[in-house]
CSV table of C-alpha atoms and ligand atoms in Angstrom, one decimal:
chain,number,residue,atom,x,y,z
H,1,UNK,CA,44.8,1.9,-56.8
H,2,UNK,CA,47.1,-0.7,-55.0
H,3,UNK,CA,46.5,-3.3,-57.9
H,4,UNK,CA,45.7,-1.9,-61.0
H,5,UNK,CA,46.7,-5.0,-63.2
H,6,UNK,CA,43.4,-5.0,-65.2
H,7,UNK,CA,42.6,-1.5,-65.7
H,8,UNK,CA,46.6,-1.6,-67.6
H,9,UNK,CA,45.6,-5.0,-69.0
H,10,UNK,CA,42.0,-3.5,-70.4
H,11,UNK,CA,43.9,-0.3,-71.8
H,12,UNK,CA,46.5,-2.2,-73.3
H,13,UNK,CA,49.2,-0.8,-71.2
H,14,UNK,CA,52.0,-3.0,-70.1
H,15,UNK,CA,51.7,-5.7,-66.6
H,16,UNK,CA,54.3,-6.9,-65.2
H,17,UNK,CA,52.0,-10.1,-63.8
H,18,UNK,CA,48.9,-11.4,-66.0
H,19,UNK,CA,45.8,-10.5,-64.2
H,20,UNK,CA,43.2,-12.7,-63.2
H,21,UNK,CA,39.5,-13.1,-62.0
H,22,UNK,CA,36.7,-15.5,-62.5
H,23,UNK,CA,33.3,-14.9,-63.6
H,24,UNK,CA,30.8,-15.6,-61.1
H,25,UNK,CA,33.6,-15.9,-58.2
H,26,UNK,CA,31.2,-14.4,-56.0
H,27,UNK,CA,28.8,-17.6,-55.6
H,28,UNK,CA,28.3,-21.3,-54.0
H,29,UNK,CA,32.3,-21.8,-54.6
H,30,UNK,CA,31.9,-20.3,-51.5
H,31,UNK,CA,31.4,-20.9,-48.0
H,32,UNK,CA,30.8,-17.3,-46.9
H,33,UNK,CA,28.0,-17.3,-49.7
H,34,UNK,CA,26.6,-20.3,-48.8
H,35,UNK,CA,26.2,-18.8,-45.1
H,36,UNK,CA,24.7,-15.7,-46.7
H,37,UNK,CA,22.9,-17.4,-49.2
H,38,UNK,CA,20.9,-19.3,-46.0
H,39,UNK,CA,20.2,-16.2,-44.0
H,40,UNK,CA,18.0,-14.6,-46.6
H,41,UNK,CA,14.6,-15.5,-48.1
H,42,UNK,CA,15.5,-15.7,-51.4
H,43,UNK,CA,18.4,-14.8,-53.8
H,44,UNK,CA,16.6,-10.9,-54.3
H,45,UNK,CA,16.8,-10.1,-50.7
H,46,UNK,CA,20.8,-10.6,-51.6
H,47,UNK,CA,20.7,-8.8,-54.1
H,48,UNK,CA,19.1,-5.7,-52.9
H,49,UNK,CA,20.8,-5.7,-49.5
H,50,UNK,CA,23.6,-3.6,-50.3
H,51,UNK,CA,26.2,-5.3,-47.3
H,52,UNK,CA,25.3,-8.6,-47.9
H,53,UNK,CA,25.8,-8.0,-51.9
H,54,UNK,CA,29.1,-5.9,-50.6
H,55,UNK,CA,30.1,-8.8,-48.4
H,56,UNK,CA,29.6,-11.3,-51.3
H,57,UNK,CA,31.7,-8.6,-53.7
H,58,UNK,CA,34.3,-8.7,-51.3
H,59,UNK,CA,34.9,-12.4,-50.2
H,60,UNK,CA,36.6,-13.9,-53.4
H,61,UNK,CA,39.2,-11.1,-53.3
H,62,UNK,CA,39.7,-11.4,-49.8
H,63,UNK,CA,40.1,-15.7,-50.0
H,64,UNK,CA,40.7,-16.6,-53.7
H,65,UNK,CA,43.0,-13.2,-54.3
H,66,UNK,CA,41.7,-12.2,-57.4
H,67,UNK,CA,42.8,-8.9,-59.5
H,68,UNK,CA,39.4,-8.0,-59.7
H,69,UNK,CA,36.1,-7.6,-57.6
H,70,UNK,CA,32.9,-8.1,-59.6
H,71,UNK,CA,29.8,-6.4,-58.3
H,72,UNK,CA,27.5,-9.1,-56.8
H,73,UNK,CA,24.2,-8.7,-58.9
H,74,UNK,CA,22.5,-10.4,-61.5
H,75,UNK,CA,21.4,-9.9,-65.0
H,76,UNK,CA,18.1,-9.9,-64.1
H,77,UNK,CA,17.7,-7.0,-62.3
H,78,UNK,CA,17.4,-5.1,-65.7
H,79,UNK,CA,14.1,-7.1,-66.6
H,80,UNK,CA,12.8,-6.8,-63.1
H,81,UNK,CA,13.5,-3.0,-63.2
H,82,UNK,CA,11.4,-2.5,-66.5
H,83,UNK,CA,8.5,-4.4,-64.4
H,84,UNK,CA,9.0,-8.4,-64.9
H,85,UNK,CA,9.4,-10.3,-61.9
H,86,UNK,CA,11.3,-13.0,-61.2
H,87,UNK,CA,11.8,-15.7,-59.2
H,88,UNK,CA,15.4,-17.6,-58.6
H,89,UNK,CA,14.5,-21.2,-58.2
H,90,UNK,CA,16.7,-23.7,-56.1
H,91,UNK,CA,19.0,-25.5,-58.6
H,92,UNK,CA,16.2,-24.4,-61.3
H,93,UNK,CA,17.4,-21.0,-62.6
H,94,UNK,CA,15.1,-18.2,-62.8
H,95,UNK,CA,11.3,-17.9,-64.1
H,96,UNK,CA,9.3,-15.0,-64.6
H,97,UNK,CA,5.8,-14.7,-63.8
H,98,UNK,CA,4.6,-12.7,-66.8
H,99,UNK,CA,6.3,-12.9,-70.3
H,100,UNK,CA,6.6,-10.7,-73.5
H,101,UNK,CA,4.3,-12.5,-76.4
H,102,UNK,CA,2.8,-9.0,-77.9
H,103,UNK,CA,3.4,-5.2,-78.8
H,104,UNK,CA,0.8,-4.9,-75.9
H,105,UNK,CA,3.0,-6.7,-73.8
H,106,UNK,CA,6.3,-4.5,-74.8
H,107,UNK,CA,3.9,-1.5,-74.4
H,108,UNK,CA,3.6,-2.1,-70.5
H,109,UNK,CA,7.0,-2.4,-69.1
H,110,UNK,CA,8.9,0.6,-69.3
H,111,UNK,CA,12.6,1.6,-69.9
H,112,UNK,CA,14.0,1.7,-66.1
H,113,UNK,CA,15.5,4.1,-64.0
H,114,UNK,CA,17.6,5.2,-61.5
H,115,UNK,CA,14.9,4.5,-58.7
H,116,UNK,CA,14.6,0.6,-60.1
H,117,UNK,CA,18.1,-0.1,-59.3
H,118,UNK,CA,19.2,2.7,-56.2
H,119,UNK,CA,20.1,-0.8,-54.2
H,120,UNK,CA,22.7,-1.7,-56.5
H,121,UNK,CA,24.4,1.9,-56.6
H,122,UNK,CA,24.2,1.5,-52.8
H,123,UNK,CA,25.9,-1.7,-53.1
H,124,UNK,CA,28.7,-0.5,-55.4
H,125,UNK,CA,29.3,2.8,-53.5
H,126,UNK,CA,29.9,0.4,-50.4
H,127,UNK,CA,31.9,-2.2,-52.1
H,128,UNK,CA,34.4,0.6,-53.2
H,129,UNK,CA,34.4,2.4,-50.1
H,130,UNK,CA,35.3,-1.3,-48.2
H,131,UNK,CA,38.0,-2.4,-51.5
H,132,UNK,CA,40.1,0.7,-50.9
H,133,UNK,CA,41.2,0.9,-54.2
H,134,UNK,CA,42.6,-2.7,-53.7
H,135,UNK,CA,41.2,-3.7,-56.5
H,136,UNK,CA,39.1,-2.3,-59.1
H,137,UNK,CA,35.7,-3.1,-59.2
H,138,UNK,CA,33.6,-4.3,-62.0
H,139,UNK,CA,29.7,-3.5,-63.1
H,140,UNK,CA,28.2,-5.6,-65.8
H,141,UNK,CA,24.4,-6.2,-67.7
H,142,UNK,CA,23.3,-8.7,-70.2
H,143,UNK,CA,23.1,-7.7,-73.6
H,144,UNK,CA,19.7,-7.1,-74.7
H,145,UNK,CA,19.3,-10.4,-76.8
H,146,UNK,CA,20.2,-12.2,-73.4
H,147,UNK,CA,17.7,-10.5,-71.9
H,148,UNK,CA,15.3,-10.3,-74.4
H,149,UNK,CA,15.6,-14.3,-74.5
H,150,UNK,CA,14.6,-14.2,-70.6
H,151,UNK,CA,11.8,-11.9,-71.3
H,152,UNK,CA,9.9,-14.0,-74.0
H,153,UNK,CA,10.6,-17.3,-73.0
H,154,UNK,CA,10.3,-16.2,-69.1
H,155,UNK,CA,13.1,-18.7,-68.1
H,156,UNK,CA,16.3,-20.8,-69.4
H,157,UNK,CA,15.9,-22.9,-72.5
H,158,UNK,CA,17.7,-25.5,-74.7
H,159,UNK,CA,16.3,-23.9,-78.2
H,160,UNK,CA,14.7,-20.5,-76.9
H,161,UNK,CA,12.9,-21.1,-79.8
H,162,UNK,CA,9.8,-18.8,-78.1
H,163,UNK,CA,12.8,-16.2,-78.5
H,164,UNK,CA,13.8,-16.8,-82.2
H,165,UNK,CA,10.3,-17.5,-83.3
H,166,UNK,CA,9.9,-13.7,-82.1
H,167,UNK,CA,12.6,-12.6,-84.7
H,168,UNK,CA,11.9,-14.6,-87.6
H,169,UNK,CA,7.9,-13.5,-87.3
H,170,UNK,CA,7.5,-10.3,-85.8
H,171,UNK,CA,10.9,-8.5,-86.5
H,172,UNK,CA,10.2,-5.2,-85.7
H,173,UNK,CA,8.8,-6.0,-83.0
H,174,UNK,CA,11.5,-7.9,-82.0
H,175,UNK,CA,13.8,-4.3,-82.6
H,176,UNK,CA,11.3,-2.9,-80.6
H,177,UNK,CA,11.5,-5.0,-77.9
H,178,UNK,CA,15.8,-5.1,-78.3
H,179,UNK,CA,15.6,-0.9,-78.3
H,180,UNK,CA,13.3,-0.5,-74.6
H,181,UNK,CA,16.2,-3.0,-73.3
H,182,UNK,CA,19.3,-1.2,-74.7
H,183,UNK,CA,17.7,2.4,-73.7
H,184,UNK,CA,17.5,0.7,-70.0
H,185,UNK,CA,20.9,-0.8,-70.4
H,186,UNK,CA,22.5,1.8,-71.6
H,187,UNK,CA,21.3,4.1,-68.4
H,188,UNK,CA,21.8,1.3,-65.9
H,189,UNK,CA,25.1,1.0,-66.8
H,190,UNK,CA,26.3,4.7,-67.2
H,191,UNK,CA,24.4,4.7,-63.5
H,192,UNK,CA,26.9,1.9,-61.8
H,193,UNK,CA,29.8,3.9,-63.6
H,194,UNK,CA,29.3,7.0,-61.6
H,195,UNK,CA,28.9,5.0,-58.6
H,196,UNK,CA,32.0,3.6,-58.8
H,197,UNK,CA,32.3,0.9,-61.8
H,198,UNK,CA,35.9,1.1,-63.3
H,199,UNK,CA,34.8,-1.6,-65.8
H,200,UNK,CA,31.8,-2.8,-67.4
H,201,UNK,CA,31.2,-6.0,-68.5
H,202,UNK,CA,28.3,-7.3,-71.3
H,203,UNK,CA,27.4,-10.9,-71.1
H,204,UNK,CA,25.9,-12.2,-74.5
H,205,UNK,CA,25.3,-15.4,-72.5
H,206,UNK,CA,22.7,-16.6,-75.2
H,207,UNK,CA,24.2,-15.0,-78.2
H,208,UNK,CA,26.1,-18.4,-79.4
H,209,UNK,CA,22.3,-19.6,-80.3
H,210,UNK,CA,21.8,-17.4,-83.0
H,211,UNK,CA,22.4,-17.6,-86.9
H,212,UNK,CA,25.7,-15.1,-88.1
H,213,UNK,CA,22.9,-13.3,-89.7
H,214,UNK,CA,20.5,-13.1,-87.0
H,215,UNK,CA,23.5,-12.3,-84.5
H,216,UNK,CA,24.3,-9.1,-86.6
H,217,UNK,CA,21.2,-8.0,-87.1
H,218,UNK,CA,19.7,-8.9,-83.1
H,219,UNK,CA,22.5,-8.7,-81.0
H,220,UNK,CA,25.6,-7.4,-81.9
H,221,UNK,CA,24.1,-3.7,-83.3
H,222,UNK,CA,22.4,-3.5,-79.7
H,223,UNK,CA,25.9,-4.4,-78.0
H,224,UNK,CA,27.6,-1.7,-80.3
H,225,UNK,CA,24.9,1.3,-78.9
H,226,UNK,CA,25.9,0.2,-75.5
H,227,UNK,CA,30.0,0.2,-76.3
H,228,UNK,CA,29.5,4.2,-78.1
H,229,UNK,CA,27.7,5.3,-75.1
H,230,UNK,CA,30.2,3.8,-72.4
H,231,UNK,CA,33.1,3.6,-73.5
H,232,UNK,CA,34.2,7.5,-73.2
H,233,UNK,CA,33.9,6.6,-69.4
H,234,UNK,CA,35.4,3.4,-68.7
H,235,UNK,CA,36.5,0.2,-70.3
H,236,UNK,CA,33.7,-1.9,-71.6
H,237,UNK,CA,34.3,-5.9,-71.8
H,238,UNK,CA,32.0,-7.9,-74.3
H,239,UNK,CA,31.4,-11.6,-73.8
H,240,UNK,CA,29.8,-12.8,-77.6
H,241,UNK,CA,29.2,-16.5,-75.5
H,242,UNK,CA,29.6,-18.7,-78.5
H,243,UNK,CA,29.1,-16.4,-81.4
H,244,UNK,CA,32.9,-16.3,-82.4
H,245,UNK,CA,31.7,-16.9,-85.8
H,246,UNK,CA,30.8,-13.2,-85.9
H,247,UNK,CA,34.3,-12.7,-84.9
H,248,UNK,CA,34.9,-9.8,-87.7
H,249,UNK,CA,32.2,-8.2,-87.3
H,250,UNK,CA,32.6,-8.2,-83.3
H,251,UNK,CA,36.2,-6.9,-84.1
H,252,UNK,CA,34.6,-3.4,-84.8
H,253,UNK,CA,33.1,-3.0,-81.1
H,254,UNK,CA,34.2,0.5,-80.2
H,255,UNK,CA,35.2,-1.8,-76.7
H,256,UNK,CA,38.5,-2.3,-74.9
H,257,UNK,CA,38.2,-6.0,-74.4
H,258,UNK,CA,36.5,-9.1,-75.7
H,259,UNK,CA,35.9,-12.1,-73.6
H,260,UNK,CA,35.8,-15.4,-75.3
H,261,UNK,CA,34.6,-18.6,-74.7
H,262,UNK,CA,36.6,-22.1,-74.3
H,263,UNK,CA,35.5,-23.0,-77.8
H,264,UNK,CA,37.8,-20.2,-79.3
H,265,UNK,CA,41.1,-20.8,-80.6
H,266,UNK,CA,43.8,-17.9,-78.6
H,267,UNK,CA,46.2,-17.9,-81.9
H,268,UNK,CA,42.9,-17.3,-83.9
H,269,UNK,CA,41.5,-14.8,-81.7
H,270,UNK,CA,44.5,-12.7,-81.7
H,271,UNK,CA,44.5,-12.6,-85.9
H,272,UNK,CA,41.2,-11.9,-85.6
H,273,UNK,CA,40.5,-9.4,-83.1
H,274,UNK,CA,43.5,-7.0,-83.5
H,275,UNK,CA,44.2,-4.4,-81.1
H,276,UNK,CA,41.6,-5.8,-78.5
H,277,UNK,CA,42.5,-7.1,-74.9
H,278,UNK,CA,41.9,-10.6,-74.9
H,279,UNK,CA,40.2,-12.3,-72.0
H,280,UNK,CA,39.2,-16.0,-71.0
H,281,UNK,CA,39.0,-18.6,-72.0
H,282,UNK,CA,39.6,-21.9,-70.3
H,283,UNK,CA,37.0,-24.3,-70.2
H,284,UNK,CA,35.3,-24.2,-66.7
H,285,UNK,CA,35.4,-28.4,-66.7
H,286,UNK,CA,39.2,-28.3,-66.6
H,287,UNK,CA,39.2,-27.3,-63.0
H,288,UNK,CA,37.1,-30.6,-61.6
H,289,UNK,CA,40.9,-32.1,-62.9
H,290,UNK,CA,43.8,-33.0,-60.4
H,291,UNK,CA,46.7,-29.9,-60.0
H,292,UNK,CA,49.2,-31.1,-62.4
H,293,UNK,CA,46.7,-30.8,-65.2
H,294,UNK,CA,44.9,-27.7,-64.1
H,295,UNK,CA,48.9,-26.3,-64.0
H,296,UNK,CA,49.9,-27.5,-67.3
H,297,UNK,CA,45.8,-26.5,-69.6
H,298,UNK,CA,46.4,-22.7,-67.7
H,299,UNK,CA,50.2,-22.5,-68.9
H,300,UNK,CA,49.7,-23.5,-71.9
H,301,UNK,CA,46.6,-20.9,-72.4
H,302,UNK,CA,48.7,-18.3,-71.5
H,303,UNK,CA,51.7,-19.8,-74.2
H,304,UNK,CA,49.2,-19.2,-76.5
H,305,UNK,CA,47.6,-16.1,-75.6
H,306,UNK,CA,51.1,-13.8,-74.6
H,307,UNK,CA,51.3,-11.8,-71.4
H,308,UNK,CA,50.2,-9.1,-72.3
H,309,UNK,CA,46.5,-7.2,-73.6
H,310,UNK,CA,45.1,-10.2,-71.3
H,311,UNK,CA,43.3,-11.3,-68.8
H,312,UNK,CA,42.9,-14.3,-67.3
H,313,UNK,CA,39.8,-16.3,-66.7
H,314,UNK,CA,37.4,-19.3,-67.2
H,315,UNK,CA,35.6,-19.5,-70.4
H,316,UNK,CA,32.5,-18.9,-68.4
H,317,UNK,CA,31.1,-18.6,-65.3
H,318,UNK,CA,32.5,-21.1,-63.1
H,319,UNK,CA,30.0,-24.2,-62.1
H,320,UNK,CA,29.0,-24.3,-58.4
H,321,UNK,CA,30.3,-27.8,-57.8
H,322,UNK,CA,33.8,-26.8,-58.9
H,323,UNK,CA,36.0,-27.1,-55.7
H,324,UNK,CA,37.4,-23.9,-54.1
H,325,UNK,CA,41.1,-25.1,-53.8
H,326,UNK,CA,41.0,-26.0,-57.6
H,327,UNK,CA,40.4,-22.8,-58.6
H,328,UNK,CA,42.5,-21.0,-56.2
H,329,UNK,CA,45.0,-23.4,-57.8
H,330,UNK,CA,43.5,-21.8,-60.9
H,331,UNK,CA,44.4,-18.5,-59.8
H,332,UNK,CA,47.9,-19.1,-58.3
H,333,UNK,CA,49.0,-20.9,-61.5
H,334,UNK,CA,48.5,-17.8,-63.1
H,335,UNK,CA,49.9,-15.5,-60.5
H,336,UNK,CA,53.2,-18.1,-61.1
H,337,UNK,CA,53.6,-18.7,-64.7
H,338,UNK,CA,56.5,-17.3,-65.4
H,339,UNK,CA,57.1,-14.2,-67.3
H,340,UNK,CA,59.9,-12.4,-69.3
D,1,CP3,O1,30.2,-12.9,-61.4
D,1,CP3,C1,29.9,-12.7,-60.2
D,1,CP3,O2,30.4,-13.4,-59.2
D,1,CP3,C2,28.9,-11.7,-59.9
D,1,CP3,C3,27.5,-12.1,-59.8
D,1,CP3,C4,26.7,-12.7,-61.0
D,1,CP3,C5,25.6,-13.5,-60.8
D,1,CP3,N1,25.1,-13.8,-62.1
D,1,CP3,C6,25.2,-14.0,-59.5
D,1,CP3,C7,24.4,-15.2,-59.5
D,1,CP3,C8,26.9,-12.4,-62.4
D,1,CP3,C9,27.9,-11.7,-63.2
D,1,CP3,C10,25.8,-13.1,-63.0
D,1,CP3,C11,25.5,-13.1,-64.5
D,1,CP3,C12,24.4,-13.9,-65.1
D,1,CP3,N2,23.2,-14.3,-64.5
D,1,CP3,C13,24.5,-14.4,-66.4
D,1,CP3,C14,25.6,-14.2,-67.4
D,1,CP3,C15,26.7,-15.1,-67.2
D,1,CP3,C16,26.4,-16.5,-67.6
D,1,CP3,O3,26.5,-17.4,-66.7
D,1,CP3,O4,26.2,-16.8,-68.7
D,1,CP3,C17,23.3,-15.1,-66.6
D,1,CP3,C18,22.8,-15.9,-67.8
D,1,CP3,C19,22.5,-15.0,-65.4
D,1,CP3,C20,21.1,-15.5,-65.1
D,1,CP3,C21,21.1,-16.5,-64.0
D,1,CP3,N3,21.4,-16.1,-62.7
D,1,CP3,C22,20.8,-17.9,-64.0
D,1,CP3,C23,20.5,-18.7,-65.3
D,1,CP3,C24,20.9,-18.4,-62.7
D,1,CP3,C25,20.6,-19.8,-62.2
D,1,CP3,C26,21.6,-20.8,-62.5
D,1,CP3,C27,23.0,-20.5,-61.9
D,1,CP3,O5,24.0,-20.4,-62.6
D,1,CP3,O6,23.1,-20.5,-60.6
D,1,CP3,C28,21.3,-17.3,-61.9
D,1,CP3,C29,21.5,-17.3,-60.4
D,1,CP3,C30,22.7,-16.7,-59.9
D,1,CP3,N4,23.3,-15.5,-60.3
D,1,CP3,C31,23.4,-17.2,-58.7
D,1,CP3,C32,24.5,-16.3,-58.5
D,1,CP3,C33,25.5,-16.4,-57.4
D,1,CP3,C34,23.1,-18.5,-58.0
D,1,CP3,C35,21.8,-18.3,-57.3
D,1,CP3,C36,21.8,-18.8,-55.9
D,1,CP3,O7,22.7,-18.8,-55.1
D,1,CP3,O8,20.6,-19.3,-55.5
């Protein structure tokens, strides 16, 4: 491996240079998306083309010069592969056609396979057979309460109150739901490790709308099964989006790294989450800013974290409109800050 910066940073071994990488770097930031992006029917026929979702893998380490590739997928292709289809709307986010309202409902998808998701092994055995150990490649799912949201509520909400209503009423279904998405997960994942994952990332994008107690007892249990089961093999990365307030109990992942979220304090994170890689967490909005302050909100996040069990990156995803020579300032910032 020519740069291994993360896979040292993620094992809490010593870097000489804090690494860096973006989520969602592979997207409308750029051009050579956009131009893919236009030559297919819709997002899925990206998705499951394995060189054009190599191709999109490849073009922010190639032109932003990232420590990381990130395989170009989506966290929908776990529902899809248990049998809900979707649909990614222009500027509208997803919706699914059918949703999950009933044990009848949970009853007819089933727990996925390899078959549902061969296109996406394809994808990651080509995308490390074009990296060339450049740069280590990352896999990634939602957690099942992210995608359980999806599934009952069949698209993006402000309350996903459909979703919570499901937990407060019908509890066990709701664990029954949570366990068919976990058993998927949890074989999905272990799947795009032997392909060639050298890290796995789960996004709890949705996790920050819970209650503490609902968040231990509907998310963070599900996310725990998934860390037991891969971390023997590689490095797992959690994102808990918003739900710092769990922040002891998500201290007991058996996971090498927690991403957090611009709302989290570095000094507090580090009391807090002892013996964990750190990554994150700056907010996405500071990179619409001129250079000088871009420079100066990335130094000082690095003050606070320390050089080292880190990894650099935005808070969250980064938004579409975000120019792409802000956050290759972003980037270089980082690769500069100087370092003892
Ligand atoms: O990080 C990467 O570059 C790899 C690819 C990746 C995508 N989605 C591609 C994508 C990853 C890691 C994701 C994760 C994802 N998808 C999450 C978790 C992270 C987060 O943002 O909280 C979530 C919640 C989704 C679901 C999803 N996918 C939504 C709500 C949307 C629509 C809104 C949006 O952000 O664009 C998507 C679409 C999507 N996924 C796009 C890309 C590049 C844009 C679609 C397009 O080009 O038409």
């Amino acid at each position: 491996m020519k740069n291994d910066l993360i896979l040292r940073a993620v094992r809490g071994e010593k870097t000489e240079r804090v690494p860096v990488w973006l989520m969602r770097q592979a997207g409308r930031i750029l051009p050579g998306y956009r131009k893919i992006r236009e030559s297919v029917k819709d997002f899925q026929e990206l998705v499951k083309t394995p060189e054009l979702a190599c191709a999109a893998t490849l073009e922010p380490v190639d032109i932003l010069g990232v420590d990381a590739a990130i395989i170009f997928s989506d966290i929908l292709v776990v529902p899809e592969a248990m049998g809900l289809d979707y649909q990614m709307l222009e500027s509208r986010g997803p919706i699914f056609e059918k949703t999950i309202q009933t044990e009848k409902d949970i009853d007819a998808i089933r727990v996925g396979s390899t078959e549902n998701w061969t296109y996406l092994l394809d994808a990651i055995k080509l995308t490390r057979k074009e990296l060339n150990d450049r740069v280590p490649l990352i896999g990634f799912a939602g957690s099942p309460w992210t995608i359980f949201a999806y599934m009952t509520e069949g698209k993006g909400s402000k309350t996903f109150s459909i979703a919570k209503r499901m937990l407060y009423s019908e509890p066990e279904m709701a664990h029954k739901l949570l366990d068919k998405i976990t058993q998927t997960t949890i074989k999905y994942l272990k799947d795009q490790v032997a392909a060639g994952a050298q890290i796995v990332q789960l996004f709890d994008s949705w996790g920050g709308i819970l209650s503490p107690e609902s968040y231990e007892e509907f998310s963070l249990p599900y996310i725990a099964k998934i860390c037991n089961e891969l971390s023997p093999l590689v490095p797992v990365i959690a994102f808990p989006k918003g739900a710092f307030f769990s922040a002891k109990a998500i201290a007991k992942l058996n996971c090498a790294a927690i991403c957090l979220d611009w709302t989290v304090d570095p000094k507090e994170a580090r009391q807090l989450l002892p013996g964990k890689t750190l990554q994150g967490n700056l907010d996405p909005c500071v990179l619409y800013a001129k250079p000088s302050v871009i420079k100066s909100k990335t130094y000082k996040m690095l003050d606070q974290f320390g050089t080292q069990n880190y990894i650099a990156n935005l808070g969250h995803g980064v938004y579409p409109d975000i120019p792409m020579e802000n956050v290759k300032h972003f980037i270089d910032c980082v690769k500069q800050y100087p370092q003892a």
